[in-house]
Structures are given as structure tokens and as C-alpha cells.
Amino acid sequence: MTWLEPILLTIVTASTPLLLAALGELICERAGVLNLGVEGMMIIGAVCGFAVAHTTGSMSLGVIAAVVCSMIMSLLFGFLTLHLLCNQVATGLALTILGLGLSGLIGESFIGEPGHKLPQLELPFLSELPYVGRLLFAQDALVYISILGVILVSFVLFRTRLGLIIRATGDNHRSAHALGYSVRKVRYGAVLFGGACSGLAGAYLSLAYTPQWTEGMTAGRGWIALALVVFASWRPLRLLLGAYLFGAVSVLQFHAQAYGIALPSQLMSSLPYIVTIFVLVIISGNKQLTKINTPACLGKPFRPDR
Amino acid sequence: MRKIIAMISAACAAFALNMTSVLPSQAKEPLKVGFVYVGPISDHGWSYQHDQARIEVEKYFGDKIKTSFIESVSKSSDAERAIERLARSGYELIFATSFSHMNPTIKVARKFPRVKFETATGYKLTKNVAPYGGRFYEGRFVIGQLAAKVSKTGVAGYIAPFAIPEVIRGMNAFVLGARTVNPDFQIKPVWVNSWYDPGREADAAKALIDQGVDIMVQHTDSPAPLQVAQERGIKGFGQASDMSRFAPDAQITAIVDYWGAYYKRRIQAVLDGNWKAENTWGGFNQDMVHMAPVKNVNAELVALAKDTQKKISDGKIVIFKGPLKRQDGTVFLKDGEVATDKQLLEMNFFLEGMKAPLPN
């Protein structure tokens, strides 16, 4: 058990940014908006979080800044796709390119500056439990937020009226509109939520995972998050499972290598994507499954004409 | 709408190339020296070190030269345009600082026979293209010795990007250095399949420390592994630039790419009119590899590092010298035989006695 604990702790840190970003994208896609700009929003979150935390010395201000800046990015996306009805795929890609470039500009003066790490919040008594104590109850705030977020999103999505409205908007925006719901408002909300989550994921990278700012530090994690949403077939609990699975694969392959087991590391690096393709094949092979899970209006623009 | 998107993306693409403005030539005609970087100058690694050297030579030569640079030129189609643009606007000496710039440079060089080109880590030599590089493996021999002195377990964690000769040669040199102290010294390599991914590098470092290594070496570019070493209380070595700010108690030293001296020599040669296209692969002896100040160890080791560096520089220590066998037991160098540069540049095997397998 003692050797297992550090491995599991590493898996938690590797999985949390994926989970946070994917959670936001899940709500976004459930409402019918495909935002491919996760990577761009995430890196803006990372740089703004680091910049503010480094300048003010306050970690909480850093996290808040990360969330706000990523939300501004997502607002831009929302305006372009929901108001001007731009193509969502193209706009999302542009958002990623913009984010990567802009973050380099913002972060220029912070290169080579060592950062501080988010403190671990140890819950009294619980963190002293044998075996699981430190693992479950001595993490930093963002890890707790990511787990609670999954539960909250799952509850809201399937147990509340708001969740029903979000799903209706994503499944059939004409009907939702006819029923009197503002498709645009719901989607703005979902897009902003997606931005906020990406911001948290970015903040986790630059303030907890590797406390530093370096250009391109997201290194494709936004894309893995996007793949995860499909992998989870748009269900939050499966998302939790998937994020930890992807995190575990990437960490365990290093352990295997260090242990002397020769694994083709290139294959391991591409595993999340291969698994996603595999899941896609399974989903689309079964019409029933496709109907139940995929938001039917995903990526389709909506123009309220009345 | 589609048209607007197309226009925006075209504008983005143009912007992404990041062309710095190239000023028209002045009346006084200082020598114009151009630099092309593969990454952003803020990468704090490869391109950053080249730009530091550019700033150094600009200060050194004053108004005798004028420099400018184009950064983030990673695609070879972009490289050709960037290099040609410099050549066209009167730059007489152009340093293209990435392996991926070699072929574009050769192409442009044919069109501009009077312009002098240099390509870092390249190997093609023509009338006006000179390849150059650093023998960074010499630094790895030095840190190998230090690692073996510091490590109690006799095993170093080694975070490696790709199984290419440059990296493998470094690992072999490291082990040869370590074996001068501890003949049984081993490395535990972890291949992260990236030159630069702070997250993965940190995960790899954690995995290695969890498995009991007590010294960390990296050939990847981010300071993340050293940060982990600092956090977990073990020692390690920086890569490409001095990373001690990230790990004040953990970094013993770092192998620093130093281009300033070489650039000074080459620019001086152009100014004196005796520049010649030749292949340069220099180490300590040509002042192309530096070691960051040795810290966090006792005075004996500081002296050892200095001494080894001097001996390598003077040729008293030859790192790859026979008898040496490959991992599979076949002979690489016979007794007393010294590896040729060609053998070093093509090295794709571990040496005998190393337990870790080489991927593929």
C-alpha cells in the first residue's frame, strides 16, 4: 500500500486538468455547442492564473483570474457562434490558435519565474485515516472542485429542470425555442461554464501540476479533454472514469518504463485518441446508443426567427 | 461569413509566422547578421540560448554589425521564406539554428552564392553553408561523475525525449562518466516522447522517484523535473540553460548551450574577410559548452567537476575510447581506438553493462 499511494497521487494530478476541462465541454456540448477552443481557453487560464498569482502573491486571486480570463475567451466564442452564427468548428480552432499566441504574449515576462504551488487542504481527522486518508482528503482545492463538479453537473443535468432545458436545447433547439426557452441564453450560459472550467484546468496546470509558466504548457491536454467527452458519451460519471483512466495510462506507462518493462511509448502516448476512436466506432455502430447519447443539434447554428 | 473566416485565418497564419521587420540597409553599411529560430525566444531553452548569444555579439561588436532575428520558424516551408527574405534584404551572414532549417538553407544558399549561411546541428557542407553544433555529451560525462558521487543507490533517473543518436550518445557519455566513480552505475530511462511537455516530464520524474532513484537527469527542455526533484528533496541536473531558479536546492549544475564564442569567431571571420565554410563540432575546448556553477555539493565535487572539464578540454580524457562494447556484446571500439565523429553522430545503441532496454 505504501508504494501504491504515491502512484495514485500522481494519477490524481495527471487526471484533474483533463477532468476539469472536459466537464465544461460536456455541458457545452449537451447544450448543442461544439467548442474546439478548449486548448486555447485552457492556456489563457494557465497564463493569467500564473501572472496574477505571481504578481499579487495570492493563489486564490490567481485562480479567479484564470476563470475570468477563460470566460472572456469563451464569451468571444459565444458572440461569434451564437450571435453572428459563425461556423463553430472554424471558430473553435481559431480560438485555440488565438489562445496559444496570446498566452505567449501575456506570459513573456513570466518566463523563467518559479511559481508557488497551490496549498493542500487537509481535512481534519479524515486526512489521517489509514490508507485512503491522504489520497482522498489531503488534496488541493481544485481536485475537490473537480470531483464535486462531476457530482453537481450530473445532478443538475439529469435531476433538475435546468438540466432538462440544457439537454432539450442540445437535442432539439427548434422545440426548445417553441416552448419558450431562449436557446441563445442557455447556450451562452453553457459556453461560459465551459470557459470557466477550462480556466480552472489551466490554473491547475500553472499553479499546481507544474508551478511555472512556459509557452504551450497545455501540450494538447485540451484536445484530450475534447476526446474524453466523446469517450464518456456525454455522461459526467463516465467522464470521471475516463479522465482517471487516461491519467492512469499516462502515469503508469512511465512506471512501467522505469521498472524496465519495454513498452512502445509512442503507442502509449496515442492511446487516449485510439480509445476515443474505438468508443466512437462502438457508439455509431449502434443506432439506439447514438440516439440516446449524442446531442442531436451538436454544432448546428440556431437563428431565432420569431 | 465563410469568406470572413477565411480572411481571418489567412491573417492569423501570416501573423503566426512572426516576421520581425527587416530594416533597409543603412548608408554606413555595418555587417548585417540574421538569425532564424525554431521556437520563440521565450522558450527558456534552445532558441533562448541562441538569442542570448545574438545579444552578446551585438554588444561585443557594437556598430560594426547589425543583427535581427525571426523567431518561431518551425515549418520548413516557412524556413525557406524566412531565410530567403533575410538573404534578399542584404544580410551577409545568416545563422539558421535548427536541424529542420538545414535543407531550406541549402536551397536558398544556391540562389545567393555571396551570402554566408550557417546551420546549427546540420551536417550538409557546401561552398557557402557551414554546419555547426556543440558536443553537449562532454557535459554529460561531467554530470555522470557528479551523479555517481552523490547517488547512494547507484541508479539515476533519466528523462529522455526520443531515441535518436544525440540523446543516446548523451546517455552513454553520462554512464561512462558515472562508471569512473562507480563501475556498476545504472540509469533508469523514461522516454516521454516529447522535447517539451512540463506535465509529462513532471509525471515521469515522480514515477522515477517513486521507484527509488535519488538523482535526476533530463534531456528534455522544461524545468519541471527539477522542480519535482526540489519538492521531493533529491538532486538533479538542468538542461540547455541554468535552471537553478526553479530548483535552488536541487540543481547541482546544468549543461548550458553556449553559442556566444562561436558566433563571435564567425562574425569576426566575415569582418576580416576569411570566413570559410567548414564543419564545426565543438565542445569545452572551443568554448561551445558551458557548465552552470556547481552548487549544493561539497567543495571536493566542485573541484572534481572543474578538473574533469579541463581534462576533457585538454584532450586528457577522451570519452568514447576503446575498449568499448555495445549492449549486445559486440565490439564497438577496440582497445585504444577512438570513436570517429561519424561513429558518434550515428550512435544508436547503449553500451555494454547498461540494463535498461533501448526502445525499438
Short mmCIF file of C-alpha atoms in Angstrom, two decimals, chain B:
data_model
loop_
_atom_site.label_atom_id
_atom_site.label_comp_id
_atom_site.label_asym_id
_atom_site.label_seq_id
_atom_site.Cartn_x
_atom_site.Cartn_y
_atom_site.Cartn_z
CA MET B 1 -19.37 34.64 -43.20
CA ARG B 2 -17.23 31.90 -44.63
CA LYS B 3 -15.21 34.49 -46.53
CA ILE B 4 -14.59 36.46 -43.38
CA ILE B 5 -13.42 33.34 -41.61
CA ALA B 6 -11.10 32.54 -44.48
CA MET B 7 -9.70 36.05 -44.33
CA ILE B 8 -9.25 35.88 -40.58
CA SER B 9 -7.49 32.57 -40.74
CA ALA B 10 -5.22 33.81 -43.52
CA ALA B 11 -4.36 36.81 -41.36
CA CYS B 12 -3.71 34.51 -38.41
CA ALA B 13 -1.41 32.35 -40.50
CA ALA B 14 0.56 35.38 -41.60
CA PHE B 15 0.76 36.58 -38.01
CA ALA B 16 1.83 33.18 -36.74
CA LEU B 17 4.96 33.34 -38.84
CA ASN B 18 6.00 36.19 -36.60
CA MET B 19 8.14 38.11 -39.02
CA THR B 20 10.08 40.85 -37.35
CA SER B 21 10.53 43.82 -39.55
CA VAL B 22 13.71 43.82 -41.57
CA LEU B 23 15.04 47.33 -41.88
CA PRO B 24 16.52 48.66 -45.14
CA SER B 25 20.28 48.86 -45.29
CA GLN B 26 21.95 51.98 -43.97
CA ALA B 27 24.49 54.22 -45.61
CA LYS B 28 27.33 53.27 -43.24
CA GLU B 29 26.88 49.60 -44.06
CA PRO B 30 27.56 47.61 -40.92
CA LEU B 31 27.69 43.85 -41.45
CA LYS B 32 24.14 42.55 -41.30
CA VAL B 33 23.77 39.27 -39.43
CA GLY B 34 20.47 37.42 -39.43
CA PHE B 35 19.24 34.68 -37.09
CA VAL B 36 16.37 32.26 -37.62
CA TYR B 37 14.98 30.47 -34.56
CA VAL B 38 12.85 27.35 -34.48
CA GLY B 39 10.98 28.29 -31.30
CA PRO B 40 10.01 31.51 -29.55
CA ILE B 41 12.93 33.30 -27.87
CA SER B 42 10.98 32.95 -24.65
CA ASP B 43 11.27 29.13 -24.62
CA HIS B 44 13.99 29.42 -21.98
CA GLY B 45 15.85 26.65 -23.75
CA TRP B 46 17.22 26.15 -27.25
CA SER B 47 16.09 29.33 -29.02
CA TYR B 48 16.54 31.42 -25.88
CA GLN B 49 20.21 30.42 -25.71
CA HIS B 50 20.77 31.35 -29.36
CA ASP B 51 19.17 34.72 -28.77
CA GLN B 52 21.29 35.34 -25.69
CA ALA B 53 24.33 34.77 -27.92
CA ARG B 54 22.93 37.18 -30.52
CA ILE B 55 22.55 39.88 -27.85
CA GLU B 56 26.09 39.14 -26.69
CA VAL B 57 27.68 39.55 -30.11
CA GLU B 58 25.68 42.70 -30.78
CA LYS B 59 27.12 44.23 -27.63
CA TYR B 60 30.62 42.96 -28.44
CA PHE B 61 30.84 44.27 -32.00
CA GLY B 62 28.85 47.47 -31.38
CA ASP B 63 28.09 49.39 -34.57
CA LYS B 64 30.27 47.15 -36.72
CA ILE B 65 27.36 44.78 -37.10
CA LYS B 66 23.59 44.87 -37.12
CA THR B 67 21.58 41.83 -36.15
CA SER B 68 17.98 40.83 -36.41
CA PHE B 69 16.08 37.61 -35.90
CA ILE B 70 12.97 35.76 -36.99
CA GLU B 71 11.53 33.51 -34.30
CA SER B 72 9.15 30.53 -34.26
CA VAL B 73 10.08 29.29 -37.71
CA SER B 74 9.33 25.62 -37.34
CA LYS B 75 7.96 24.52 -40.70
CA SER B 76 10.46 24.04 -43.49
CA SER B 77 8.30 25.96 -45.99
CA ASP B 78 8.29 28.91 -43.60
CA ALA B 79 12.02 28.50 -43.06
CA GLU B 80 12.77 28.83 -46.76
CA ARG B 81 10.79 32.04 -47.00
CA ALA B 82 12.27 33.47 -43.81
CA ILE B 83 15.86 32.69 -44.82
CA GLU B 84 15.34 33.94 -48.36
CA ARG B 85 13.85 37.15 -47.06
CA LEU B 86 16.93 37.80 -44.94
CA ALA B 87 19.25 36.96 -47.83
CA ARG B 88 17.33 39.25 -50.18
CA SER B 89 17.44 42.21 -47.83
CA GLY B 90 21.20 42.40 -47.61
CA TYR B 91 22.08 40.07 -44.76
CA GLU B 92 25.57 38.73 -45.40
CA LEU B 93 25.76 36.13 -42.66
CA ILE B 94 22.72 34.08 -41.68
CA PHE B 95 22.52 31.60 -38.81
CA ALA B 96 19.67 29.11 -39.17
CA THR B 97 19.57 27.49 -35.77
CA SER B 98 17.62 24.27 -36.18
CA PHE B 99 18.18 20.91 -37.82
CA SER B 100 14.89 21.48 -39.66
CA HIS B 101 16.36 24.61 -41.27
CA MET B 102 19.19 22.73 -42.96
CA ASN B 103 17.53 21.75 -46.24
CA PRO B 104 15.74 25.08 -46.74
CA THR B 105 19.07 26.81 -46.13
CA ILE B 106 20.82 24.70 -48.75
CA LYS B 107 18.10 25.61 -51.25
CA VAL B 108 18.33 29.34 -50.55
CA ALA B 109 22.13 29.25 -50.44
CA ARG B 110 22.23 28.10 -54.07
CA LYS B 111 20.39 31.26 -55.12
CA PHE B 112 22.61 33.58 -53.07
CA PRO B 113 26.19 32.38 -53.55
CA ARG B 114 27.69 35.54 -51.99
CA VAL B 115 25.72 35.24 -48.74
CA LYS B 116 27.23 33.07 -45.98
CA PHE B 117 24.96 30.62 -44.22
CA GLU B 118 25.41 28.51 -41.10
CA THR B 119 23.08 25.77 -39.89
CA ALA B 120 23.08 24.54 -36.29
CA THR B 121 23.14 20.74 -35.83
CA GLY B 122 23.16 20.35 -39.61
CA TYR B 123 25.55 18.09 -41.49
CA LYS B 124 25.48 19.25 -45.12
CA LEU B 125 28.51 21.31 -46.08
CA THR B 126 28.53 23.38 -49.29
CA LYS B 127 30.57 26.35 -50.55
CA ASN B 128 28.56 28.85 -48.54
CA VAL B 129 26.80 26.72 -45.94
CA ALA B 130 28.66 25.75 -42.77
CA PRO B 131 27.12 23.32 -40.30
CA TYR B 132 27.93 23.72 -36.60
CA GLY B 133 26.99 22.11 -33.33
CA GLY B 134 28.02 21.55 -29.74
CA ARG B 135 29.48 18.43 -28.14
CA PHE B 136 26.99 18.51 -25.29
CA TYR B 137 27.80 14.91 -24.44
CA GLU B 138 31.04 16.17 -22.88
CA GLY B 139 28.93 17.91 -20.26
CA ARG B 140 27.03 14.67 -19.70
CA PHE B 141 30.28 12.90 -18.84
CA VAL B 142 30.91 15.52 -16.14
CA ILE B 143 27.42 15.25 -14.64
CA GLY B 144 27.72 11.45 -14.78
CA GLN B 145 30.71 11.64 -12.44
CA LEU B 146 28.90 14.01 -10.11
CA ALA B 147 25.76 11.85 -10.14
CA ALA B 148 27.69 8.73 -9.19
CA LYS B 149 29.37 10.63 -6.35
CA VAL B 150 26.11 11.97 -4.98
CA SER B 151 23.84 8.95 -5.52
CA LYS B 152 23.61 6.38 -2.74
CA THR B 153 21.53 3.92 -4.74
CA GLY B 154 23.79 3.89 -7.79
CA VAL B 155 20.80 4.46 -10.06
CA ALA B 156 19.93 7.70 -11.82
CA GLY B 157 16.52 8.56 -13.23
CA TYR B 158 16.93 9.74 -16.82
CA ILE B 159 14.12 11.60 -18.57
CA ALA B 160 14.69 11.21 -22.29
CA PRO B 161 12.75 12.65 -25.22
CA PHE B 162 13.36 10.43 -28.27
CA ALA B 163 15.72 7.55 -29.03
CA ILE B 164 17.87 9.47 -31.51
CA PRO B 165 21.71 9.48 -31.63
CA GLU B 166 22.03 12.88 -29.91
CA VAL B 167 20.13 11.58 -26.88
CA ILE B 168 21.62 8.07 -26.83
CA ARG B 169 25.15 9.45 -27.13
CA GLY B 170 24.41 11.67 -24.13
CA MET B 171 23.18 8.70 -22.09
CA ASN B 172 26.26 6.65 -22.95
CA ALA B 173 28.57 9.54 -22.08
CA PHE B 174 26.73 10.01 -18.80
CA VAL B 175 27.14 6.35 -17.89
CA LEU B 176 30.83 6.34 -18.86
CA GLY B 177 31.34 9.34 -16.58
CA ALA B 178 29.44 7.69 -13.74
CA ARG B 179 31.43 4.47 -14.11
CA THR B 180 34.72 6.23 -13.43
CA VAL B 181 33.32 6.57 -9.91
CA ASN B 182 31.03 3.55 -9.57
CA PRO B 183 31.58 0.76 -12.13
CA ASP B 184 28.08 -0.65 -11.53
CA PHE B 185 26.22 2.61 -12.01
CA GLN B 186 22.92 2.27 -13.88
CA ILE B 187 20.33 4.58 -15.40
CA LYS B 188 16.57 4.15 -15.39
CA PRO B 189 15.43 5.86 -18.56
CA VAL B 190 11.86 7.04 -19.13
CA TRP B 191 11.01 8.12 -22.66
CA VAL B 192 8.40 10.87 -22.67
CA ASN B 193 8.18 11.23 -26.47
CA SER B 194 8.43 14.97 -26.35
CA TRP B 195 11.20 17.57 -26.17
CA TYR B 196 8.97 19.73 -24.13
CA ASP B 197 5.87 18.87 -22.09
CA PRO B 198 6.17 20.10 -18.50
CA GLY B 199 3.28 17.92 -17.29
CA ARG B 200 4.58 14.65 -18.70
CA GLU B 201 8.13 15.43 -17.67
CA ALA B 202 6.94 16.03 -14.11
CA ASP B 203 4.93 12.78 -14.11
CA ALA B 204 7.96 10.88 -15.36
CA ALA B 205 10.11 12.44 -12.64
CA LYS B 206 7.59 11.46 -9.98
CA ALA B 207 7.42 7.90 -11.30
CA LEU B 208 11.21 7.61 -11.17
CA ILE B 209 11.48 9.00 -7.65
CA ASP B 210 8.68 6.69 -6.50
CA GLN B 211 10.80 3.84 -7.76
CA GLY B 212 13.72 4.89 -5.67
CA VAL B 213 16.12 6.86 -7.85
CA ASP B 214 17.93 9.54 -5.88
CA ILE B 215 19.35 11.64 -8.70
CA MET B 216 17.56 13.08 -11.72
CA VAL B 217 18.95 13.72 -15.19
CA GLN B 218 16.97 15.09 -18.10
CA HIS B 219 17.44 15.65 -21.79
CA THR B 220 14.03 17.32 -22.13
CA ASP B 221 13.79 21.09 -22.03
CA SER B 222 11.43 22.16 -19.25
CA PRO B 223 12.45 22.76 -15.64
CA ALA B 224 9.52 20.62 -14.42
CA PRO B 225 11.60 17.52 -13.49
CA LEU B 226 13.97 19.65 -11.42
CA GLN B 227 11.01 21.27 -9.70
CA VAL B 228 9.80 17.80 -8.72
CA ALA B 229 13.32 16.91 -7.54
CA GLN B 230 13.35 20.03 -5.38
CA GLU B 231 9.94 19.16 -3.92
CA ARG B 232 10.91 15.58 -3.14
CA GLY B 233 14.32 16.51 -1.76
CA ILE B 234 16.64 14.85 -4.27
CA LYS B 235 19.29 16.38 -6.55
CA GLY B 236 19.35 16.77 -10.31
CA PHE B 237 20.85 18.49 -13.35
CA GLY B 238 19.45 21.18 -15.63
CA GLN B 239 19.29 21.06 -19.40
CA ALA B 240 20.20 23.68 -22.03
CA SER B 241 20.10 26.63 -19.64
CA ASP B 242 20.79 27.26 -15.95
CA MET B 243 17.58 26.23 -14.18
CA SER B 244 18.70 26.86 -10.61
CA ARG B 245 15.96 29.43 -10.04
CA PHE B 246 13.41 26.64 -10.30
CA ALA B 247 15.29 24.30 -8.02
CA PRO B 248 17.68 26.30 -5.84
CA ASP B 249 18.48 23.34 -3.57
CA ALA B 250 18.23 20.56 -6.15
CA GLN B 251 20.24 21.65 -9.19
CA ILE B 252 23.87 20.59 -8.92
CA THR B 253 24.78 22.03 -12.28
CA ALA B 254 23.37 22.28 -15.79
CA ILE B 255 24.76 21.71 -19.26
CA VAL B 256 24.42 25.10 -20.92
CA ASP B 257 24.34 25.56 -24.68
CA TYR B 258 26.70 28.44 -25.27
CA TRP B 259 26.86 29.95 -28.74
CA GLY B 260 28.35 33.37 -28.00
CA ALA B 261 32.00 32.42 -28.52
CA TYR B 262 31.30 30.62 -31.78
CA TYR B 263 29.20 33.45 -33.17
CA LYS B 264 31.94 35.95 -32.25
CA ARG B 265 34.55 33.88 -34.10
CA ARG B 266 32.43 33.50 -37.21
CA ILE B 267 31.38 37.16 -37.37
CA GLN B 268 34.98 38.23 -36.85
CA ALA B 269 35.97 35.95 -39.73
CA VAL B 270 33.46 37.62 -42.04
CA LEU B 271 34.65 41.08 -40.96
CA ASP B 272 38.26 40.03 -41.64
CA GLY B 273 37.26 38.51 -44.95
CA ASN B 274 38.49 34.99 -44.15
CA TRP B 275 35.21 33.17 -43.49
CA LYS B 276 35.28 29.65 -44.84
CA ALA B 277 32.52 27.07 -44.96
CA GLU B 278 33.62 24.28 -42.63
CA ASN B 279 32.10 21.77 -40.28
CA THR B 280 32.38 22.73 -36.61
CA TRP B 281 31.50 20.39 -33.78
CA GLY B 282 32.98 21.96 -30.71
CA GLY B 283 32.92 21.12 -27.04
CA PHE B 284 34.61 22.56 -23.97
CA ASN B 285 37.78 23.15 -25.99
CA GLN B 286 36.05 25.57 -28.36
CA ASP B 287 34.01 27.18 -25.59
CA MET B 288 30.72 25.91 -27.02
CA VAL B 289 29.51 24.00 -23.97
CA HIS B 290 29.31 25.59 -20.54
CA MET B 291 28.51 24.15 -17.14
CA ALA B 292 26.32 26.17 -14.77
CA PRO B 293 28.03 26.92 -11.41
CA VAL B 294 28.27 23.69 -9.39
CA LYS B 295 26.20 24.05 -6.23
CA ASN B 296 24.60 22.02 -3.46
CA VAL B 297 27.57 19.63 -3.19
CA ASN B 298 30.81 19.74 -1.21
CA ALA B 299 33.96 21.52 -2.34
CA GLU B 300 35.60 18.26 -3.41
CA LEU B 301 32.94 17.67 -6.05
CA VAL B 302 33.07 21.27 -7.24
CA ALA B 303 36.79 20.78 -7.82
CA LEU B 304 36.23 17.40 -9.48
CA ALA B 305 33.80 18.90 -11.97
CA LYS B 306 36.22 21.68 -12.84
CA ASP B 307 39.10 19.23 -13.18
CA THR B 308 37.18 16.81 -15.42
CA GLN B 309 36.00 19.67 -17.60
CA LYS B 310 39.61 20.84 -18.02
CA LYS B 311 40.86 17.35 -18.80
CA ILE B 312 38.19 16.85 -21.47
CA SER B 313 39.02 20.26 -22.89
CA ASP B 314 42.76 19.44 -23.00
CA GLY B 315 42.09 16.05 -24.53
CA LYS B 316 43.45 14.18 -21.49
CA ILE B 317 40.08 12.47 -21.13
CA VAL B 318 38.67 11.01 -24.33
CA ILE B 319 35.13 9.94 -23.58
CA PHE B 320 34.49 7.37 -26.28
CA LYS B 321 37.72 5.40 -26.34
CA GLY B 322 38.14 1.62 -26.60
CA PRO B 323 37.81 -0.97 -25.33
CA LEU B 324 34.05 -0.43 -25.51
CA LYS B 325 31.35 -2.93 -26.34
CA ARG B 326 27.75 -2.47 -27.36
CA GLN B 327 24.89 -3.61 -25.11
CA ASP B 328 24.55 -6.82 -27.13
CA GLY B 329 28.19 -7.67 -26.51
CA THR B 330 29.60 -6.86 -29.96
CA VAL B 331 32.74 -4.75 -30.13
CA PHE B 332 32.24 -1.02 -30.71
CA LEU B 333 35.80 0.22 -30.23
CA LYS B 334 38.93 -1.91 -29.97
CA ASP B 335 41.47 -1.26 -27.22
CA GLY B 336 42.83 2.26 -27.61
CA GLU B 337 40.64 3.07 -30.59
CA VAL B 338 38.91 6.47 -30.50
CA ALA B 339 35.43 6.93 -31.92
CA THR B 340 35.24 8.99 -35.09
CA ASP B 341 32.75 11.83 -35.37
CA LYS B 342 30.79 9.76 -37.84
CA GLN B 343 30.50 6.90 -35.34
CA LEU B 344 29.37 9.35 -32.67
CA LEU B 345 26.81 11.02 -34.90
CA GLU B 346 25.28 7.67 -35.81
CA MET B 347 25.33 6.12 -32.34
CA ASN B 348 22.10 4.19 -31.91
CA PHE B 349 22.92 1.65 -29.21
CA PHE B 350 23.56 1.51 -25.48
CA LEU B 351 26.95 0.39 -24.16
CA GLU B 352 27.63 -2.94 -22.54
CA GLY B 353 26.52 -3.31 -18.95
CA MET B 354 23.54 -0.99 -19.20
CA LYS B 355 20.48 -2.88 -18.03
CA ALA B 356 17.78 -0.63 -19.46
CA PRO B 357 16.46 -1.67 -22.87
CA LEU B 358 16.60 0.76 -25.75
CA PRO B 359 13.17 1.25 -27.36
CA ASN B 360 12.82 -0.25 -30.85
#
